[in-house]
Short mmCIF file of C-alpha atoms in Angstrom, two decimals:
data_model
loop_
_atom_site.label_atom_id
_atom_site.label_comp_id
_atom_site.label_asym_id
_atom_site.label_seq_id
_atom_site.Cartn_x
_atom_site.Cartn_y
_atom_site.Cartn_z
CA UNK P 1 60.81 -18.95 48.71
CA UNK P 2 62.76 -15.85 49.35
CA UNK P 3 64.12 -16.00 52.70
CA UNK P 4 63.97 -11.56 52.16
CA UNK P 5 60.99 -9.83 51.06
CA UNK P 6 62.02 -5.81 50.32
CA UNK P 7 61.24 -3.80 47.93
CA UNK P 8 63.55 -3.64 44.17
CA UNK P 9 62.76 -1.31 41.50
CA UNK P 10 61.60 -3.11 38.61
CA UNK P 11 64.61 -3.34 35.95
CA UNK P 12 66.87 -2.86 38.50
CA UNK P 13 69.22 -5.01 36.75
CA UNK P 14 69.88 -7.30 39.46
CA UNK P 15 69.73 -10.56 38.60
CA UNK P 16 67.12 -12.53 39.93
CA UNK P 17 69.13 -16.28 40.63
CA UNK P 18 66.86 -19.03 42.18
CA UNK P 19 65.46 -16.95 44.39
CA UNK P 20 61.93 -16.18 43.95
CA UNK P 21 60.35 -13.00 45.80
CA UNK P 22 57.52 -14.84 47.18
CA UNK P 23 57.70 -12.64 49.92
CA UNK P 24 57.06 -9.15 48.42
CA UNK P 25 52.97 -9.00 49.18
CA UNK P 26 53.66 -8.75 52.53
CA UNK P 27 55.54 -5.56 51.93
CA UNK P 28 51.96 -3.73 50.60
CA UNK P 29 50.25 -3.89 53.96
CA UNK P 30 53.16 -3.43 56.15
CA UNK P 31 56.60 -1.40 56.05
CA UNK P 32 59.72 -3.72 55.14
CA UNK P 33 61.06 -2.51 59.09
CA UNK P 34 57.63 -3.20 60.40
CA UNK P 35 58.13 -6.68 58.89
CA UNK P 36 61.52 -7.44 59.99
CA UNK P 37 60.67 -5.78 63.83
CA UNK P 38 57.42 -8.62 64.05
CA UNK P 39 60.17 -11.35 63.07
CA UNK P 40 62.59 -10.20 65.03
CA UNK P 41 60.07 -9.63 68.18
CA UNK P 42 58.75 -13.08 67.75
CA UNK P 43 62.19 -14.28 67.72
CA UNK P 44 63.09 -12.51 71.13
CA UNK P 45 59.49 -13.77 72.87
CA UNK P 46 60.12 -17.42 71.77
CA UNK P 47 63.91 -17.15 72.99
CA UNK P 48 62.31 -15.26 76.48
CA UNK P 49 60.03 -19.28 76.66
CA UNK P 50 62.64 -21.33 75.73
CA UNK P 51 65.13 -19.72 78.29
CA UNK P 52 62.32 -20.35 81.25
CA UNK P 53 61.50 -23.52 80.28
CA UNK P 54 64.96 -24.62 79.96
CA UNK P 55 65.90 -23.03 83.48
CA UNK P 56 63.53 -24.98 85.21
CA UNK P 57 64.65 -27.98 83.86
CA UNK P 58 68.37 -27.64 84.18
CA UNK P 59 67.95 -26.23 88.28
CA UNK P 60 65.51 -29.53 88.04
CA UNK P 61 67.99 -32.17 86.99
CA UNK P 62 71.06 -30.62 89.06
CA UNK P 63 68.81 -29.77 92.71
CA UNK P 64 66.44 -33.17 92.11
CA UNK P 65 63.82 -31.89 94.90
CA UNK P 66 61.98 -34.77 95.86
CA UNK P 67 58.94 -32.46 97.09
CA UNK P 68 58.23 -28.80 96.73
CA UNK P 69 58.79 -28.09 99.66
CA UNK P 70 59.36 -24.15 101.09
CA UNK P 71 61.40 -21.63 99.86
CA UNK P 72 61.81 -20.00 95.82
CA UNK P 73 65.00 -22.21 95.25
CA UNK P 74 62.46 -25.37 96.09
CA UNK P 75 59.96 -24.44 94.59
CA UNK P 76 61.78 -23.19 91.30
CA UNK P 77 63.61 -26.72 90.66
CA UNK P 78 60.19 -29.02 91.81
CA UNK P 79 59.15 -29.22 88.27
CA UNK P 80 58.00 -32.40 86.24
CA UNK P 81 61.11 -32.19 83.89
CA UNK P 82 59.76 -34.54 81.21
CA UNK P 83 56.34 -32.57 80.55
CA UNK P 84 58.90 -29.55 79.39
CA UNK P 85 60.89 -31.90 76.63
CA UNK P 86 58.40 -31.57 73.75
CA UNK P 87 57.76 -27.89 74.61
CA UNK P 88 61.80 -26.91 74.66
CA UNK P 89 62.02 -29.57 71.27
CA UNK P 90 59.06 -27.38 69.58
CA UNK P 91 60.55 -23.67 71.03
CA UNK P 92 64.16 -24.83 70.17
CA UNK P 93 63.63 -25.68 66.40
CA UNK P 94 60.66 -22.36 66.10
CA UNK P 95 63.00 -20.19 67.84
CA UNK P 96 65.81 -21.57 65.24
CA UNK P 97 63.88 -20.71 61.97
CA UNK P 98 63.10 -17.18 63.30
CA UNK P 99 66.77 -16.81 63.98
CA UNK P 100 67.96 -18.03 60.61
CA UNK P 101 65.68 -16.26 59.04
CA UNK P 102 66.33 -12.87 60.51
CA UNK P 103 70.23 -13.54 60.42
CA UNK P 104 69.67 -12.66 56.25
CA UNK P 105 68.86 -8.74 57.72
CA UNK P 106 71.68 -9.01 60.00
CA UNK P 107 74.48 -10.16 57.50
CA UNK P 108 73.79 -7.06 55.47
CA UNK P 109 72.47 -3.85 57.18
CA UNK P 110 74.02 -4.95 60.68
CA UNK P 111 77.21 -7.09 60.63
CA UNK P 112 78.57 -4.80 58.18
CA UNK P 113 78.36 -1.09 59.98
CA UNK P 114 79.96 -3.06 62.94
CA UNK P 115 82.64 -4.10 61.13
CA UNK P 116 83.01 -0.89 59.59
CA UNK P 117 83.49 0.09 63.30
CA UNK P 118 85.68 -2.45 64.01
CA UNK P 119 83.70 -4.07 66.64
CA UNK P 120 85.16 -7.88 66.10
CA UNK P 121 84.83 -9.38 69.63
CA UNK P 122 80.85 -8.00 69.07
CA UNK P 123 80.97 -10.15 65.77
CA UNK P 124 82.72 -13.42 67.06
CA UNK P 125 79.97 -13.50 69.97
CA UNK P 126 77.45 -13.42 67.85
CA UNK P 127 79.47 -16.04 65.24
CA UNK P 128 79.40 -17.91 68.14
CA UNK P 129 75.35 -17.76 69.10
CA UNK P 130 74.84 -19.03 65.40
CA UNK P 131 77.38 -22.08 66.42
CA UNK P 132 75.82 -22.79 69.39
CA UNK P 133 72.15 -22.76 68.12
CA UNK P 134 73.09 -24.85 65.78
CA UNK P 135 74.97 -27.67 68.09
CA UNK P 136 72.00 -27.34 70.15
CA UNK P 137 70.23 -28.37 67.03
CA UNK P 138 72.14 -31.73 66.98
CA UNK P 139 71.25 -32.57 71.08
CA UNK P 140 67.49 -32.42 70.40
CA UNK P 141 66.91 -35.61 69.56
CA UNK P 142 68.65 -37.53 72.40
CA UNK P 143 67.50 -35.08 74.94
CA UNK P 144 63.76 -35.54 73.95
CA UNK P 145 64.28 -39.20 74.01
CA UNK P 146 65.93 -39.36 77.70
CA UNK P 147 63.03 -36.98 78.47
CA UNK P 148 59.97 -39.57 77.31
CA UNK P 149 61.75 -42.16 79.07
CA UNK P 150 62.39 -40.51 82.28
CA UNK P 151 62.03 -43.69 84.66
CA UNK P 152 64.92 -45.33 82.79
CA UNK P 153 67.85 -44.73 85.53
CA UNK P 154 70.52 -45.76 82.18
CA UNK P 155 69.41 -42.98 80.47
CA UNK P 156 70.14 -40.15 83.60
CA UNK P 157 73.51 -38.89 82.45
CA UNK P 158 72.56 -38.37 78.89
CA UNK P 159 69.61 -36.62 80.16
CA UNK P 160 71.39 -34.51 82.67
CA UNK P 161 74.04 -33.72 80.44
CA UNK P 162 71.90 -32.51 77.05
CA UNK P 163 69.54 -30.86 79.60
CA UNK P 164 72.67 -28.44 81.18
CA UNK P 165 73.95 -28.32 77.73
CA UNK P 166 70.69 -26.92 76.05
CA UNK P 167 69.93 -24.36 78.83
CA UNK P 168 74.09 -23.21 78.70
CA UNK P 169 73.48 -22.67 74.83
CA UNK P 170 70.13 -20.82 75.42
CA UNK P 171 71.82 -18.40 78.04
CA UNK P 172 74.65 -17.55 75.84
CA UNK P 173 72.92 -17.03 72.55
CA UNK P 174 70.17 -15.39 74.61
CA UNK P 175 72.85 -12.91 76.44
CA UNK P 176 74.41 -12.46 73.22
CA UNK P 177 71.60 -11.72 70.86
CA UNK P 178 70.72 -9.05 73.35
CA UNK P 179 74.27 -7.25 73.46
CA UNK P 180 74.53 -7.47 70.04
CA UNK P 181 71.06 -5.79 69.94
CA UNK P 182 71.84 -3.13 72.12
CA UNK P 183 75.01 -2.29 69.63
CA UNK P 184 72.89 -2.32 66.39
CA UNK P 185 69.47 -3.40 65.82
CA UNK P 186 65.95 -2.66 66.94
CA UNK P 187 64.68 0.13 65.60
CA UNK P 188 68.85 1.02 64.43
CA UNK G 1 57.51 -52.78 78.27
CA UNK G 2 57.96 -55.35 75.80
CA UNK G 3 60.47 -56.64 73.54
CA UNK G 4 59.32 -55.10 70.99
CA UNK G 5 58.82 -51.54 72.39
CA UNK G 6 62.35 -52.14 73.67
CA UNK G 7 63.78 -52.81 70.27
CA UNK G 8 61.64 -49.56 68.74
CA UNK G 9 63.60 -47.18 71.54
CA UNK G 10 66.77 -48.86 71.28
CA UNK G 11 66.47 -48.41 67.52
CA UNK G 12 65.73 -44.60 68.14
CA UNK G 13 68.16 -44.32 70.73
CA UNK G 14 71.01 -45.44 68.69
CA UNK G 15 69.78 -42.78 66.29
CA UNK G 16 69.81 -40.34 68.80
CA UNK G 17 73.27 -41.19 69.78
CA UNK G 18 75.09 -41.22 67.14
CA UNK G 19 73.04 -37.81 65.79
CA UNK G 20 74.38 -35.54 68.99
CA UNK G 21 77.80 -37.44 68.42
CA UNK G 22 78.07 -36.61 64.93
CA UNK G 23 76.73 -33.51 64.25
CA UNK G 24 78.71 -31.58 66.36
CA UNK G 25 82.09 -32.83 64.72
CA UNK G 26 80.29 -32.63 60.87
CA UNK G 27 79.39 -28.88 62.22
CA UNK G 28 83.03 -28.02 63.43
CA UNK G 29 84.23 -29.59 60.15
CA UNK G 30 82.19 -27.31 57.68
CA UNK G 31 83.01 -24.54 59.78
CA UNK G 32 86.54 -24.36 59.52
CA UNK G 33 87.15 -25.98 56.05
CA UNK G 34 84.05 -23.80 55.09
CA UNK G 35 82.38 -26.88 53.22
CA UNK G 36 78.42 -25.54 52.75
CA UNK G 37 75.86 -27.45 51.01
CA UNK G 38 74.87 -24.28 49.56
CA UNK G 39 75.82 -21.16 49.49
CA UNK G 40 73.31 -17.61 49.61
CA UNK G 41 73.61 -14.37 48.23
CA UNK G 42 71.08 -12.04 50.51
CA UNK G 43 71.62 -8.43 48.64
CA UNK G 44 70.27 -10.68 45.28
CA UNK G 45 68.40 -13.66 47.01
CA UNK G 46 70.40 -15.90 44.72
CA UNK G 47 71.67 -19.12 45.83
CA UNK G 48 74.43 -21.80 45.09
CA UNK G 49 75.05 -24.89 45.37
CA UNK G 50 78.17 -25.81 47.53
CA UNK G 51 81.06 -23.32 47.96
CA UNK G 52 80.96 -19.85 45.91
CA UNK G 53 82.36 -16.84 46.47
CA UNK G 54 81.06 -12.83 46.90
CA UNK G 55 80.18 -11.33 43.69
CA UNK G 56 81.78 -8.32 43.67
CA UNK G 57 79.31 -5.71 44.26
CA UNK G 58 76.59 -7.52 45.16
CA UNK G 59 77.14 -8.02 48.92
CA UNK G 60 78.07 -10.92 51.18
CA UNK G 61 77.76 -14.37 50.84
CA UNK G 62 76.53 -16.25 53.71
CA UNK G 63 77.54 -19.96 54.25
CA UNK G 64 76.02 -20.73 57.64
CA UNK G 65 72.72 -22.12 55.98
CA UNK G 66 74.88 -24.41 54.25
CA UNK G 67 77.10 -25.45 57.49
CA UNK G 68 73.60 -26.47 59.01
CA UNK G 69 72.16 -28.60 55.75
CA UNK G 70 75.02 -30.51 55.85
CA UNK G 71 75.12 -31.39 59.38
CA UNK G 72 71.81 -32.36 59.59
CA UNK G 73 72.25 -34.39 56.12
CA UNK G 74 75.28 -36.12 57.83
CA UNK G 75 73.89 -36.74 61.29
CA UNK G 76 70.60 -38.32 59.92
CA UNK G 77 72.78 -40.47 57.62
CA UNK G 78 75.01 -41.47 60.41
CA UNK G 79 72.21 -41.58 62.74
CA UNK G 80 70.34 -43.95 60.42
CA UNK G 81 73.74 -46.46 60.39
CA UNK G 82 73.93 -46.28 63.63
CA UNK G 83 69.89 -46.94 64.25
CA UNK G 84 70.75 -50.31 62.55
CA UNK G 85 72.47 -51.47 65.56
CA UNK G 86 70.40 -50.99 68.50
CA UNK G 87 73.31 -52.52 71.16
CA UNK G 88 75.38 -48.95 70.18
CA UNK G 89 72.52 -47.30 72.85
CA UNK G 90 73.94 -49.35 75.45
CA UNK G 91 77.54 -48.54 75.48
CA UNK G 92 78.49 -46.05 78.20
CA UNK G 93 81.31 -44.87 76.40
CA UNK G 94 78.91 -43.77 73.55
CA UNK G 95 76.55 -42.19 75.95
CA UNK G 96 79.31 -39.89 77.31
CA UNK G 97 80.40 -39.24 74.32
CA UNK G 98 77.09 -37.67 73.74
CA UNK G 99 77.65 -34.64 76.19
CA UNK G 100 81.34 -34.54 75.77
CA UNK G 101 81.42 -33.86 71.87
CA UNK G 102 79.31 -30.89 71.87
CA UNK G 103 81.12 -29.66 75.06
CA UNK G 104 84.76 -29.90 73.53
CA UNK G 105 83.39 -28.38 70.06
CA UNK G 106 83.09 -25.63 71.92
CA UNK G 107 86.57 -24.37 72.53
CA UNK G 108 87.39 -26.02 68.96
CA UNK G 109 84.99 -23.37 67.53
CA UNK G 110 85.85 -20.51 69.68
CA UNK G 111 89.61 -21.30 68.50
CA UNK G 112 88.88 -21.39 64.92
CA UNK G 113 87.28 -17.92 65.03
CA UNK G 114 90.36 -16.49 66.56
CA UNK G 115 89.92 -13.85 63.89
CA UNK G 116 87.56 -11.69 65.70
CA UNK G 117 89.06 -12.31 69.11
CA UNK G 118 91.78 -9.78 67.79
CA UNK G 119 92.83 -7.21 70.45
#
């Protein structure tokens, strides 16, 4: 399957490789930066979840509120931390996909202007939110078992420590993504 | 829960284990001795396998897809091994290990792209 549906001129003499342009339909109902906007927006809104979701359980496992009690702090943290494991699992690995699969459109008509600019710190960041996302990747496992078996006291640490290492991940490549949005890319 | 169930989680915990152990480490290792499964071409949507350079004039080549294939290849593999001996799950050391990997691969990776941290 291509991971990039745009359009070629037919003969264009590029070779055509294993890929296979699978894609290209899509391109006669919609414009290729109408395409690439919906991916990229879907990206950003599953990113926006996994950030709250991941919040809540990290101020969760490091406040451990036995009640709700009063107050936003209280109230934020007083979450049932295991009911959140599947959904950050399911947003983590969705949220991945979009990612890799918009990264093809960043290689080529971002990364390269902002090189040509000589933005490099701009570029390692974002080297850096691929990294990260892809550590992350690694964690998911262990931290949705020490979820499902939340009673088991043996299995706190792991949990606590996956959990705070998930939601510092999120933040950065979330913090990131957006900067290096704001230098080149929606609607650039 | 029973023996059974016991010996189930302890299987997939020992999975679980050694997958956040080792794919952090199989991830810094691709990175910096750029080792991908597979490399892609996105100006020609051509791909291949293992290591191969730019083609001149026809854009990048990105290796990053290929970083990630191989560490989940290699952490499943490992993770499997390890899955074979359920006692791994209970050894503290291991289940440290589980937070502090990932956490120390972080300054690893931000040293190997010292390239772009150029002033």
């Amino acid at each position: 399957m291509a991971l990039w549906p745009h359009r070629r001129p037919k003969n264009s003499g590029v070779p055509k490789g294993w890929g296979i342009r699978s894609m290209d339909f899509i391109l006669d109902y919609m414009s290729e930066q109408t395409f690439w906007t919906i991916l990229f927006t879907i990206h950003a809104l599953l990113a926006v979840a996994l950030l709250g979701a991941l919040t809540h359980q990290a101020a969760h496992v490091l406040r451990q509120p036995k009640t709700a009690g009063t107050g936003f702090l209280n109230r934020f943290s007083a979450v049932s931390g295991h009911a959140y494991a599947s959904a950050v699992c399911l947003l983590w690995v969705l949220t991945f996909i979009f990612g890799a699969w918009i990264y093809v459109k960043y290689r080529v008509y971002v990364r390269i202007p902002i090189e040509q600019e000589g933005f490099y710190k701009t570029l390692g960041a974002f080297e850096m939110k691929e990294h990260l996302g892809a550590i992350g990747l690694g964690l998911l496992p262990l931290y949705w078992i020490a979820w499902k078996r939340h009673g088991e006291a043996n299995l706190d640490a792991m949990r606590k420590g996956s959990t705070l290492l998930l939601a510092f991940f999120c933040w950065v490549t979330f913090l990131v993504g957006h900067i290096v949005n704001n230098v080149r890319g929606f609607g650039s | 829960m029973s023996n059974a169930d016991r010996s189930t989680h302890d299987t997939s915990l020992s999975f679980a284990i050694a997958f956040a152990i080792a794919t952090p480490v199989l991830y810094v290792l691709c990175e910096m001795r750029n080792w991908p499964l597979l490399t892609y071409h996105p100006a020609t949507n051509k791909m291949d396998l293992f290591w191969a350079p730019p083609v001149r004039g026809e854009g990048p080549a990105m290796y990053w897809y290929g970083w990630v294939f191989n560490m989940l290849i290699g952490g499943a593999l490992i993770g499997w091994l390890a899955s074979r001996f359920p006692a791994l799950s209970q050894n503290r050391t291991l289940q440290a290990m589980t937070w502090i990997v990932p956490t120390l691969s972080v300054p690893v990776l931000i040293y190997a792209m010292r390239y772009f941290w150029r002033w």
